[in-house]
Coordinates of C-alpha atoms in Angstrom, one line a residue:
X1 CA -3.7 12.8 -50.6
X2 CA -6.6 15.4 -50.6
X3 CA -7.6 17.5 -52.9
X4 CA -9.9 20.2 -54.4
X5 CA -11.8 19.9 -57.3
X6 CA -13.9 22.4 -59.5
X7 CA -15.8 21.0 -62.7
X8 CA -19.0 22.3 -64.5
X9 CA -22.7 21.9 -63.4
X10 CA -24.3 18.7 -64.2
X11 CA -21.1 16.7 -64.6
X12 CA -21.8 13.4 -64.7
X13 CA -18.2 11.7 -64.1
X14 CA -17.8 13.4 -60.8
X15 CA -17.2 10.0 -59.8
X16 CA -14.6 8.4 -62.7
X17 CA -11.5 10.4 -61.1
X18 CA -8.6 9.0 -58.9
X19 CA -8.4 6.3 -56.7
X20 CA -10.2 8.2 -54.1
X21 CA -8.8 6.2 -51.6
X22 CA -5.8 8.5 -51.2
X23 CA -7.4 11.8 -51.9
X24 CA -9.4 14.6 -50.0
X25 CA -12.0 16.6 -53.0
X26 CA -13.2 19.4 -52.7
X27 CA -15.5 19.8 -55.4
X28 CA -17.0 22.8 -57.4
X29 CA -20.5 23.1 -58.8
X30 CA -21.4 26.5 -61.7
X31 CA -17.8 27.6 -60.2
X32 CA -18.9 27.4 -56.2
X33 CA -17.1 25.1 -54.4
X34 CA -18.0 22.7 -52.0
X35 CA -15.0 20.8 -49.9
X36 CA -14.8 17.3 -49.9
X37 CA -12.6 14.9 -47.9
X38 CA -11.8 10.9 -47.5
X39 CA -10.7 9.2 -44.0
X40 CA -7.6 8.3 -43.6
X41 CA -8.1 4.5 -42.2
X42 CA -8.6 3.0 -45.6
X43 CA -6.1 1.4 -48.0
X44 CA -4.4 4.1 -50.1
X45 CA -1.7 4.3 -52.9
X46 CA 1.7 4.2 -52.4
X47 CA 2.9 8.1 -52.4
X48 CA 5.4 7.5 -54.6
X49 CA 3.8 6.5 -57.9
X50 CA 2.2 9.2 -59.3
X51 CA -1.9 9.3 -59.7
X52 CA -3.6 7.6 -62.2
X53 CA -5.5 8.3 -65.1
X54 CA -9.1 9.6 -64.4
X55 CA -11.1 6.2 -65.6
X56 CA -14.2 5.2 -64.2
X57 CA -13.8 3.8 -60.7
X58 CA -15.3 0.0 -60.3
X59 CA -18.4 0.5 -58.2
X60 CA -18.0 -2.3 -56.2
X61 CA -14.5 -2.0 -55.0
X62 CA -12.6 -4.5 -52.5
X63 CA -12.2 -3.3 -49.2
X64 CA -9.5 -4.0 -47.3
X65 CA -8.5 -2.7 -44.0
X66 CA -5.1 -1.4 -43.3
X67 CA -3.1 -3.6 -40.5
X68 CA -2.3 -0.7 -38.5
X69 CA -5.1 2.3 -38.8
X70 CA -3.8 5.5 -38.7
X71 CA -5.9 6.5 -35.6
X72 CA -3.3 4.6 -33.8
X73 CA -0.3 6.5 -35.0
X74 CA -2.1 10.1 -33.4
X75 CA -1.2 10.9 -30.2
X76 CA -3.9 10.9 -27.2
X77 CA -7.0 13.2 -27.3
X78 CA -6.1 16.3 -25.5
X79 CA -9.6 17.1 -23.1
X80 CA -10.0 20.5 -22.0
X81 CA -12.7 23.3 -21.3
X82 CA -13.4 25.8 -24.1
X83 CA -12.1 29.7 -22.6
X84 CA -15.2 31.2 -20.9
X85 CA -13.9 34.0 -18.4
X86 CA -10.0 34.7 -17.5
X87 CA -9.2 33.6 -13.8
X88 CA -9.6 35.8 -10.6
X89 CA -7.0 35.4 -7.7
X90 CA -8.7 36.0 -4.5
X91 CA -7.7 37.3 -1.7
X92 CA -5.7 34.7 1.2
X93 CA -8.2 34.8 4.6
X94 CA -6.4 35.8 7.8
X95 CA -6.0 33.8 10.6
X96 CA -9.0 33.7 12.7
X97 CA -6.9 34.8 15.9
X98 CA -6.0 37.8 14.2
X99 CA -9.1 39.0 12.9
X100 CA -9.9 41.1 16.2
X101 CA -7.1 42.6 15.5
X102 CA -6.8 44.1 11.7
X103 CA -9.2 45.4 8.9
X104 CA -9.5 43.0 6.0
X105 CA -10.4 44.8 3.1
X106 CA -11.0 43.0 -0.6
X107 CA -8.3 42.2 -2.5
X108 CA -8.8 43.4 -6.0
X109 CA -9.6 40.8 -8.6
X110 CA -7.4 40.1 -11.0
X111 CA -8.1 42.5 -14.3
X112 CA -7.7 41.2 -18.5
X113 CA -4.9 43.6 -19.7
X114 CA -4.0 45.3 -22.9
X115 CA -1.4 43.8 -24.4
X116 CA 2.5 44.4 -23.0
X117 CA 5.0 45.3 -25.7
X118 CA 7.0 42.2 -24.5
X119 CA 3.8 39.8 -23.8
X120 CA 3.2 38.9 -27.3
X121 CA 0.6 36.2 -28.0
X122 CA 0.2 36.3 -23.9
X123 CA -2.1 38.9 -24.1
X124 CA -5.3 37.0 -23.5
X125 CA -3.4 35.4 -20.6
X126 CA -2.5 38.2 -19.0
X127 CA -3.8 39.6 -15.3
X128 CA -3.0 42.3 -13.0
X129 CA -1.0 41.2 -9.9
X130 CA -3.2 42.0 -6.6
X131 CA -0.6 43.4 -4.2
X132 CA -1.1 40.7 -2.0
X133 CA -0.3 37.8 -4.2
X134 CA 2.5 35.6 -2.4
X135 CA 6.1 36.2 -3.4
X136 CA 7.7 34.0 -6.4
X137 CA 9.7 31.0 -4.6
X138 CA 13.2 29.8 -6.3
X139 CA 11.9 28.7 -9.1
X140 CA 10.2 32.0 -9.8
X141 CA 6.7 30.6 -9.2
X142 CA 3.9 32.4 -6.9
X143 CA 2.1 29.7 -5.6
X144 CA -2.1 30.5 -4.6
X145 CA -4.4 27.9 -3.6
X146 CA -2.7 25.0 -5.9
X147 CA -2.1 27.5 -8.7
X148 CA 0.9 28.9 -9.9
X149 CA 1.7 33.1 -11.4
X150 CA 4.7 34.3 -12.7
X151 CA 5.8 38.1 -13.3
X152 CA 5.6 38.3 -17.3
X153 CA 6.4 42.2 -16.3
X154 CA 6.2 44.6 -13.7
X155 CA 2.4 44.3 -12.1
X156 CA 1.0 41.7 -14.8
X157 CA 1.1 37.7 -14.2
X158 CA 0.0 34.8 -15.9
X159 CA -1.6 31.8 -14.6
X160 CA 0.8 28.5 -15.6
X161 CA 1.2 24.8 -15.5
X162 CA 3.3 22.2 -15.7
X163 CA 3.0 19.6 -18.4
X164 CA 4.3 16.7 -18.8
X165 CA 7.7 17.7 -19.9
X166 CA 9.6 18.4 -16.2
X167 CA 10.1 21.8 -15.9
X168 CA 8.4 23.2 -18.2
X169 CA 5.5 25.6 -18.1
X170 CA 2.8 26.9 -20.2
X171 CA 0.2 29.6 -19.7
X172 CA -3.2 28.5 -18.9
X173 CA -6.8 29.7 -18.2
X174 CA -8.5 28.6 -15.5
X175 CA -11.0 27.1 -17.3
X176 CA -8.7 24.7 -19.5
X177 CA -8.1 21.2 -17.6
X178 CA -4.7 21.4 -20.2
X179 CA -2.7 24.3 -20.9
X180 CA -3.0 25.3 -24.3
X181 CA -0.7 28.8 -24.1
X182 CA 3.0 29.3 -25.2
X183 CA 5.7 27.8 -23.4
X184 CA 7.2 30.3 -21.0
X185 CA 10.6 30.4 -19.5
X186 CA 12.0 31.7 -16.3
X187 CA 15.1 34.5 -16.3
X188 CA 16.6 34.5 -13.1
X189 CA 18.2 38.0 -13.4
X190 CA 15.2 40.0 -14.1
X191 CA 13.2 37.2 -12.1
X192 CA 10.6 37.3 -15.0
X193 CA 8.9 35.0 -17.3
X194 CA 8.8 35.6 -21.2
X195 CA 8.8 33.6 -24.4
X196 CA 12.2 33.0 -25.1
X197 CA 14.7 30.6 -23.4
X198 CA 17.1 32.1 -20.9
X199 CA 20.7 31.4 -22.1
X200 CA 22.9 29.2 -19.4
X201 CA 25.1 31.2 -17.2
X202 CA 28.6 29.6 -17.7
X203 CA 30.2 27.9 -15.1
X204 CA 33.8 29.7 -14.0
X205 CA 36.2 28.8 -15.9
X206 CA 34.2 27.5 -18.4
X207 CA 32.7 30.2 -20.3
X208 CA 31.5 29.6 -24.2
X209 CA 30.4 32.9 -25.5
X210 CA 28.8 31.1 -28.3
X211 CA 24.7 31.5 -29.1
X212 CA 24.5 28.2 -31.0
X213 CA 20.8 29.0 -31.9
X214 CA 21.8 32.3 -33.7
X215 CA 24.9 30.4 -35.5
X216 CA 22.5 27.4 -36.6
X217 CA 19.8 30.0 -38.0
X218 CA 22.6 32.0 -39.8
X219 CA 24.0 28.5 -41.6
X220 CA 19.9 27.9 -42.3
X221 CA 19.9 31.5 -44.1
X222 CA 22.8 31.5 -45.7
X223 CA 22.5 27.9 -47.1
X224 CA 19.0 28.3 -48.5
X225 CA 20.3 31.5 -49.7
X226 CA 22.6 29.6 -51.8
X227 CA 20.9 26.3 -52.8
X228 CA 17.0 27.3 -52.5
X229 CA 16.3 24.6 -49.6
X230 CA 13.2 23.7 -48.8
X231 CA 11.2 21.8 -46.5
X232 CA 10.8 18.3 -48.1
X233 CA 12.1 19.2 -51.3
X234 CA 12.1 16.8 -54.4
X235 CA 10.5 13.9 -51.8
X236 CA 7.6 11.6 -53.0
X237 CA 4.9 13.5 -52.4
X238 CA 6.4 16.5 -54.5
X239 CA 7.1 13.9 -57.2
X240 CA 3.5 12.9 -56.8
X241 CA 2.6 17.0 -57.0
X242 CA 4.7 17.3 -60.2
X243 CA 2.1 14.7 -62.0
X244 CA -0.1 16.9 -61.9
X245 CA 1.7 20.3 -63.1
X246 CA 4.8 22.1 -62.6
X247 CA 5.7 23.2 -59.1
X248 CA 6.6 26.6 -59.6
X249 CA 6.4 27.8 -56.1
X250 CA 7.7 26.6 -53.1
X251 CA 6.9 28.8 -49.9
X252 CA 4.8 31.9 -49.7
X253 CA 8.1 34.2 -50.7
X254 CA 7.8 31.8 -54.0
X255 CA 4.5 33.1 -55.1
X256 CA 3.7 36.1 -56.9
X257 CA 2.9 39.2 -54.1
X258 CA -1.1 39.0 -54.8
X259 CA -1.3 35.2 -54.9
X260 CA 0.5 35.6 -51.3
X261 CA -1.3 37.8 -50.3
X262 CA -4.2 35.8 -50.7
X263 CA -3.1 32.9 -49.1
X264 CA -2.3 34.9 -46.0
X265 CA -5.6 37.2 -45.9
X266 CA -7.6 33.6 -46.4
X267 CA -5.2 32.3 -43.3
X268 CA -6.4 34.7 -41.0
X269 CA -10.0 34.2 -42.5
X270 CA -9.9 30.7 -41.5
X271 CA -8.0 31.9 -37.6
X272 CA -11.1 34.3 -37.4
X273 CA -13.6 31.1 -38.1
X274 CA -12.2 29.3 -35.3
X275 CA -11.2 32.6 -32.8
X276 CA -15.2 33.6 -33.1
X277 CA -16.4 29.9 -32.6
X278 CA -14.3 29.6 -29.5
X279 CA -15.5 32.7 -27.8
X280 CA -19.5 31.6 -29.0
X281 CA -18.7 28.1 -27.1
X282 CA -17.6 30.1 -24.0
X283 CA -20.5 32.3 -23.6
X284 CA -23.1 29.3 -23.8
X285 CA -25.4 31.4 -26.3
X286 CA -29.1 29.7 -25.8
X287 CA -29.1 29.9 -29.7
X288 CA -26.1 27.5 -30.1
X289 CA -27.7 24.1 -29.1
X290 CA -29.7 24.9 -32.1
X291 CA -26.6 24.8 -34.3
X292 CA -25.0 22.2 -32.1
X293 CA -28.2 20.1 -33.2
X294 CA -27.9 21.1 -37.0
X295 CA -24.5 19.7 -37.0
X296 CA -24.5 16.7 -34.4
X297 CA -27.9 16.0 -34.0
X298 CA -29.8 15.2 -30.9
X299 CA -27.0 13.5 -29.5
X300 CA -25.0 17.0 -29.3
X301 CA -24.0 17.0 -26.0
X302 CA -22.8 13.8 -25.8
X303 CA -19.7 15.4 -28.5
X304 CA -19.5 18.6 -27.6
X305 CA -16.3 18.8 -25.9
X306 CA -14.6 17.0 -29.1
X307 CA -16.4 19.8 -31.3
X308 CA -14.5 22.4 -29.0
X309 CA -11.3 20.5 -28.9
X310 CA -11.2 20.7 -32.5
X311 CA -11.7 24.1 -32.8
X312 CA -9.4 25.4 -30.4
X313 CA -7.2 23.2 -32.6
X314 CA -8.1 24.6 -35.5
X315 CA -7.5 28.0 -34.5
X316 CA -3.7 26.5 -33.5
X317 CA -2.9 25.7 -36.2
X318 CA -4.2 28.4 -38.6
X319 CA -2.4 31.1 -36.1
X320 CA 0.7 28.6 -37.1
X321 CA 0.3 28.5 -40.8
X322 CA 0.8 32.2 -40.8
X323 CA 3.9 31.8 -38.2
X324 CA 7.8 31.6 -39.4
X325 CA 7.8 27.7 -40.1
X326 CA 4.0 27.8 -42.4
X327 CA 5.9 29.9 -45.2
X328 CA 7.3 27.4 -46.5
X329 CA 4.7 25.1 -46.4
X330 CA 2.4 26.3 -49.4
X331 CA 3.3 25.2 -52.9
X332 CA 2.2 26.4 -56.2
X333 CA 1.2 24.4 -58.8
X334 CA 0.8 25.2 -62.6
X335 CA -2.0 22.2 -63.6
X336 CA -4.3 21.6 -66.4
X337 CA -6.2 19.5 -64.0
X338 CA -9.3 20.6 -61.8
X339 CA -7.8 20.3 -59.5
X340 CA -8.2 23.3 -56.8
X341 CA -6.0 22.4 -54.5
X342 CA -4.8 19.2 -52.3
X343 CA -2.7 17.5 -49.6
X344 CA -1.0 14.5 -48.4
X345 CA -2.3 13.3 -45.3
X346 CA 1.0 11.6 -44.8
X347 CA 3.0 14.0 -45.5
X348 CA 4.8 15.5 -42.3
X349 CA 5.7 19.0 -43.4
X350 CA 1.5 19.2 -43.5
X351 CA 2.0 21.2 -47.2
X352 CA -0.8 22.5 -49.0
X353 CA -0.4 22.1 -52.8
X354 CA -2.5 25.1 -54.9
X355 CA -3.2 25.1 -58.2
X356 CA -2.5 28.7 -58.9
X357 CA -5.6 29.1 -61.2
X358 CA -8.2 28.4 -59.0
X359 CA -6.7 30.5 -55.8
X360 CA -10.0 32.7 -55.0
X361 CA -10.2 35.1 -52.4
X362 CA -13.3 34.4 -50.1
X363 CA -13.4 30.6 -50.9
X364 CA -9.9 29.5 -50.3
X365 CA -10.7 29.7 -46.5
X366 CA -13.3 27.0 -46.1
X367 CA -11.1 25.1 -48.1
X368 CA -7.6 25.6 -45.6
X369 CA -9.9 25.2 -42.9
X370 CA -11.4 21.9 -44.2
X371 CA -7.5 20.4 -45.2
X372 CA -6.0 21.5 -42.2
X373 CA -8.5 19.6 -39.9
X374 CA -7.5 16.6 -41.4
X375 CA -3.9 16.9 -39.9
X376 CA -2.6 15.7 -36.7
X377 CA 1.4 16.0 -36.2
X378 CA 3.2 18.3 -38.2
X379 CA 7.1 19.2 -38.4
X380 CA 8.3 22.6 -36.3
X381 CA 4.5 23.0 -35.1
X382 CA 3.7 22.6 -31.4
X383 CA 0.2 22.4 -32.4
X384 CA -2.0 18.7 -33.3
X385 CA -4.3 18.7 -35.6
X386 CA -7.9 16.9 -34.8
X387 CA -7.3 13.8 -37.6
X388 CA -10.6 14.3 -38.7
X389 CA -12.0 12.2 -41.2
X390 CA -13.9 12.4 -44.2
X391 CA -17.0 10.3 -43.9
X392 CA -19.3 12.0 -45.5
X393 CA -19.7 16.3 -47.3
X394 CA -22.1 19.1 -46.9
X395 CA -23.4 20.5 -50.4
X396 CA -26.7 22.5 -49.7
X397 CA -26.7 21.4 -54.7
X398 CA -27.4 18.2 -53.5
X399 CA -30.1 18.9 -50.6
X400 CA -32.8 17.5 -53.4
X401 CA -31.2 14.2 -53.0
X402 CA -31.6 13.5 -49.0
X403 CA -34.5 11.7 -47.6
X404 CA -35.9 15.4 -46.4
X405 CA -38.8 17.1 -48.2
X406 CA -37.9 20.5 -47.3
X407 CA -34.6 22.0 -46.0
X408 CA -34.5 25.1 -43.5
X409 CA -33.1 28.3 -44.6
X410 CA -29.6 28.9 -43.1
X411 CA -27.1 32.0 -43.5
X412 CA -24.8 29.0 -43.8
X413 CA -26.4 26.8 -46.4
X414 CA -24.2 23.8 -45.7
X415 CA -26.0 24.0 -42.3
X416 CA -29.4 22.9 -43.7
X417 CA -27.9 19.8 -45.7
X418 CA -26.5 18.8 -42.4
X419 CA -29.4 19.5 -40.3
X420 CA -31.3 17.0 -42.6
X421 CA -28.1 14.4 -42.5
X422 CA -28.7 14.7 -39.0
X423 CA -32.9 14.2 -38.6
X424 CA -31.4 10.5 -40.3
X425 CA -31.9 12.1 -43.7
X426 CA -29.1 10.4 -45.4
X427 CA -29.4 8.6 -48.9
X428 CA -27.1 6.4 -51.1
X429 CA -27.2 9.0 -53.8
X430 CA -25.9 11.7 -51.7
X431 CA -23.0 9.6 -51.1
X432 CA -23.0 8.3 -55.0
X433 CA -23.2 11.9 -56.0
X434 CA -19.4 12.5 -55.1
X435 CA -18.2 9.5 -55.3
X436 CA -18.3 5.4 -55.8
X437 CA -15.7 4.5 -53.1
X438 CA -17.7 4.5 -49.9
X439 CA -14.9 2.7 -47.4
X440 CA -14.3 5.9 -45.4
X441 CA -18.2 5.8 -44.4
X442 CA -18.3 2.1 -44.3
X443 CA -15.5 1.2 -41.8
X444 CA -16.9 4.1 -40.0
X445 CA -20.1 3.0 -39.4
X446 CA -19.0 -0.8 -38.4
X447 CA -16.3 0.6 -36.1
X448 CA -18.8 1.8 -34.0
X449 CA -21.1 -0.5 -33.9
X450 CA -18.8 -3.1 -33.3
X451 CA -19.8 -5.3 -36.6
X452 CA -18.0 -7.1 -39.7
X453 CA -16.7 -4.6 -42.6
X454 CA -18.7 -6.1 -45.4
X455 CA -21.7 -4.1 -45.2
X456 CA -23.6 -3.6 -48.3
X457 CA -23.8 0.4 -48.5
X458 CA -27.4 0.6 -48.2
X459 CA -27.1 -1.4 -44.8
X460 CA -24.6 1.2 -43.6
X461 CA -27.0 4.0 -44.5
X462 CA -30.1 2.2 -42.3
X463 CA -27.8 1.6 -39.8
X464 CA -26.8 5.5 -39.7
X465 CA -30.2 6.9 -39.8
X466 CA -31.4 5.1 -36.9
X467 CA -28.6 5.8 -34.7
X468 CA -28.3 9.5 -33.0
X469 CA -25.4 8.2 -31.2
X470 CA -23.3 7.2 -34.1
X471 CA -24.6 10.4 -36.3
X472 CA -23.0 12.0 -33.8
X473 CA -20.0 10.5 -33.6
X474 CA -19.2 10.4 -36.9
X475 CA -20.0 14.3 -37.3
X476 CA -18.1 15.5 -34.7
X477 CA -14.9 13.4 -36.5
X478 CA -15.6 14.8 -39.9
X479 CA -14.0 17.5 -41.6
X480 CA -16.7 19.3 -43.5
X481 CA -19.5 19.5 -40.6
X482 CA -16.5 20.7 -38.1
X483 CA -15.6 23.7 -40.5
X484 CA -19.4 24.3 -41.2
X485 CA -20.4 24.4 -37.6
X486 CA -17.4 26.6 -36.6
X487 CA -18.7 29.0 -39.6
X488 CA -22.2 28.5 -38.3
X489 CA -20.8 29.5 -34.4
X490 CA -18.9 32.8 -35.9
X491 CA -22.0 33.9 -37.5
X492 CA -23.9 33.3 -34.6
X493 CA -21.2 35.2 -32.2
X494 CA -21.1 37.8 -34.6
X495 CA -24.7 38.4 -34.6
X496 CA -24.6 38.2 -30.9
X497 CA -21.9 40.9 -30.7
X498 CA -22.9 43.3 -33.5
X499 CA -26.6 43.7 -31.9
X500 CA -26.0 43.4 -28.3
X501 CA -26.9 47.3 -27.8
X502 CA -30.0 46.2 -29.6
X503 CA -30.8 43.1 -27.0
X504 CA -30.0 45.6 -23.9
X505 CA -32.4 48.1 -25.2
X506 CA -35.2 45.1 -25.9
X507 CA -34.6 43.7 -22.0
X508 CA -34.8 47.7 -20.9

């Protein structure tokens, strides 16, 4: 479970709160919040008992690793190249025989389109056909130098390829080594590609003029209309919610219009985090190995395709969060807790539970971001999360209590608390500060170094300061310095873009 918290400045029982081996804080300090996660690979409650009473956690807990981790349950690391510029198609050679003969003139390259009525979320996929691309083939395929274009519509074509499903196809960049676009299917008739599946031509004699998809929506509708369904409803992790206050909501329609509108502007707040960090890690900005270092440390490079995995995921899964199936996966909750808001990293429908009286435009958005990074498979999405982790949090409040006498002036402040994490900064009363259960950051530290789990904390902290290499890798796998370096990339893009007449003037 993961959650939010908010409590007063100079709290002193920031620690004495649940068994924080099932939960994901995201604590508030004077009313400014601060997100804070655990990692999943620890021993954690059973979902179905509800949480306990806030007592004072032992400060030497047992620790006990789980037989089967949950790094193990995720499916395999998807590796590709962040977006950098859309393909070209060049222009086939003739024959050397017949060169004598004809003029060979450029073909033109291939030219970013505005987005077709029809192309939908294929506009940043889309190219202008040269007119001497190759024909489609049977399967409606025009194959160029090992590449394959279909016709999306008349005179505009999208690069595609095959994954590992036979037969199906999904548009690509060039620069990704995986496709990461929609899945597209093939229409014989109009001997186009588009985004939704082609319906079966019947067989003489055997025709069923039946659209089974439109009948199974329609019994969907109708039976929700009649008995409320929802997603998961009334299941243990609901029961778990309803400890904590009444669940008055269930679905963004649920909510009252302003608290939904909220949740939706805040959505695309956190798409635009990711969208703007993306395009900043395809142009290569000299200023970005500077925030690359902030956030991963020397060792940067040696992580930075993870750091651009994860937020091409992130941006996934936010764009899916505001899609048809991420209604219904927002629930409101009436609590007298402080608790913000929360999830269960078990729990497949990937919810988000909000307590309804701290929903604040503006700061809800570093807190999706943060919770949804810690997801990996979730129901009726065709995105994976990046299972990140939660091994240790960025609160520029706490700075005074790293091992750094002075911390740089960011226009993201978490940056500088990192930056100093990073320079081996680190101290066991950062980590006390939010909280006494340390496993996440323990069994994170002996994984990688290949050593026994009984490591006296202090140990663990040594051990992590000296090592660039596993700074790094425990940064690019945790949840708070992968949302604070994509905000850290947007600002940097955004600067980039806003000024850019000013930089051409300055080369001039």
């Amino acid at each position: 479970m993961y959650r939010t918290w908010r409590f007063a400045t100079g709290c002193n029982d920031a620690c004495a709160i649940d068994d924080y081996r099932d939960i994901c804080p995201v604590f508030f300090f004077g009313g400014i919040h601060s997100k804070k996660g655990f990692f999943m690979g620890i021993v954690r409650k059973p979902s179905v008992t509800p949480p306990s009473s806030r007592s004072p956690v032992d400060a030497t807990p047992s620790r006990t690793r789980p037989g089967s981790a949950t790094f193990g349950d995720g499916p395999a690391v998807k590796i590709f190249r962040p977006d950098t510029d859309q393909a070209q198609v060049e222009v086939p050679r003739q024959s050397a025989a017949a060169d004598s003969m004809i003029t060979v003139s450029s073909m033109p390259s291939a030219q970013i389109l505005p987005m077709h009525p029809m192309a939908g979320s294929l506009a940043r996929y889309s190219l202008r056909a040269p007119a001497n691309l190759p024909a489609a083939n049977a399967l409606g395929l025009r194959v160029f130098k090992s590449r394959n274009y279909v016709d999306i519509a008349p005179g505009e074509i999208v690069l595609v390829r095959e994954t590992g499903t036979a037969g199906e196809y999904r548009a690509a960049l060039v620069s990704e080594l995986v496709a990461l676009g929609p899945v597209l299917f093939y229409h014989p008739l109009s001997k186009t590609w588009t985004l939704e599946r082609p319906h079966p031509l019947p067989e003489p004699g055997k025709v069923i003029d039946i659209d089974i998809d439109q009948l199974v929506r329609k019994v969907r509708k109708e039976h929700a209309q009649k008995h409320r369904v929802h997603t998961g409803n009334d299941d243990s992790f609901e029961y778990s919610a309803a400890q904590e206050g009444a669940l008055v909501a269930r679905g963004l329609k649920q909510f009252p219009p302003e608290q939904a509108a909220i949740i939706r502007s805040e959505l695309q707040a956190v798409e635009s985090i990711f969208a703007d960090a993306g395009h900043a890690i395809g142009q290569n900005y000299k200023d970005a190995d500077a925030v690359y270092e902030s956030f991963f440390g020397v060792d940067h490079h040696a992580v930075a395709q993870r750091f651009a995995d994860s937020v091409a995921r992130g941006q996934a899964l936010s764009s899916e969060y505001q899609g048809t199936w991420g209604d219904e996966k927002f629930v409101g909750v009436d609590a007298d807790s402080n608790s913000a808001a929360w999830m269960y990293k078990r729990d497949f429908h990937g919810r988000f539970f909000i307590n309804r009286k701290y929903m604040q435009r503006g700061v809800l958005s570093i807190s999706l971001g943060h919770e949804m990074l810690h997801t990996n498979r979730i129901d009726r999405f065709q995105t994976i999360g990046p299972n990140a982790a939660d091994y240790f949090y960025l609160d520029s409040r706490l700075g005074r209590l790293l091992n750094w006498d002075t911390l740089a002036d960011y226009d993201v402040p978490e940056r500088s608390v990192s930056d100093a994490i990073m320079r081996g900064g680190l101290t066991v009363e950062y980590l006390n500060a939010f909280t006494n259960d340390h496993d996440n950051f323990l069994f994170g530290v002996s994984d990688y170094l290949g050593i026994g789990d009984d490591l006296p904390l202090q140990t663990a902290v040594d051990l992590f300061n000296a090592n660039p290499s596993l700074r790094a890798h425990l940064a690019v796998n945790n949840a708070d310095s992968l949302v604070y370096a994509a905000k850290s990339m947007q600002t940097l893009h955004q600067s980039k873009t806003e000024y850019a007449w000013l930089d051409s003037l300055i080369d001039d």
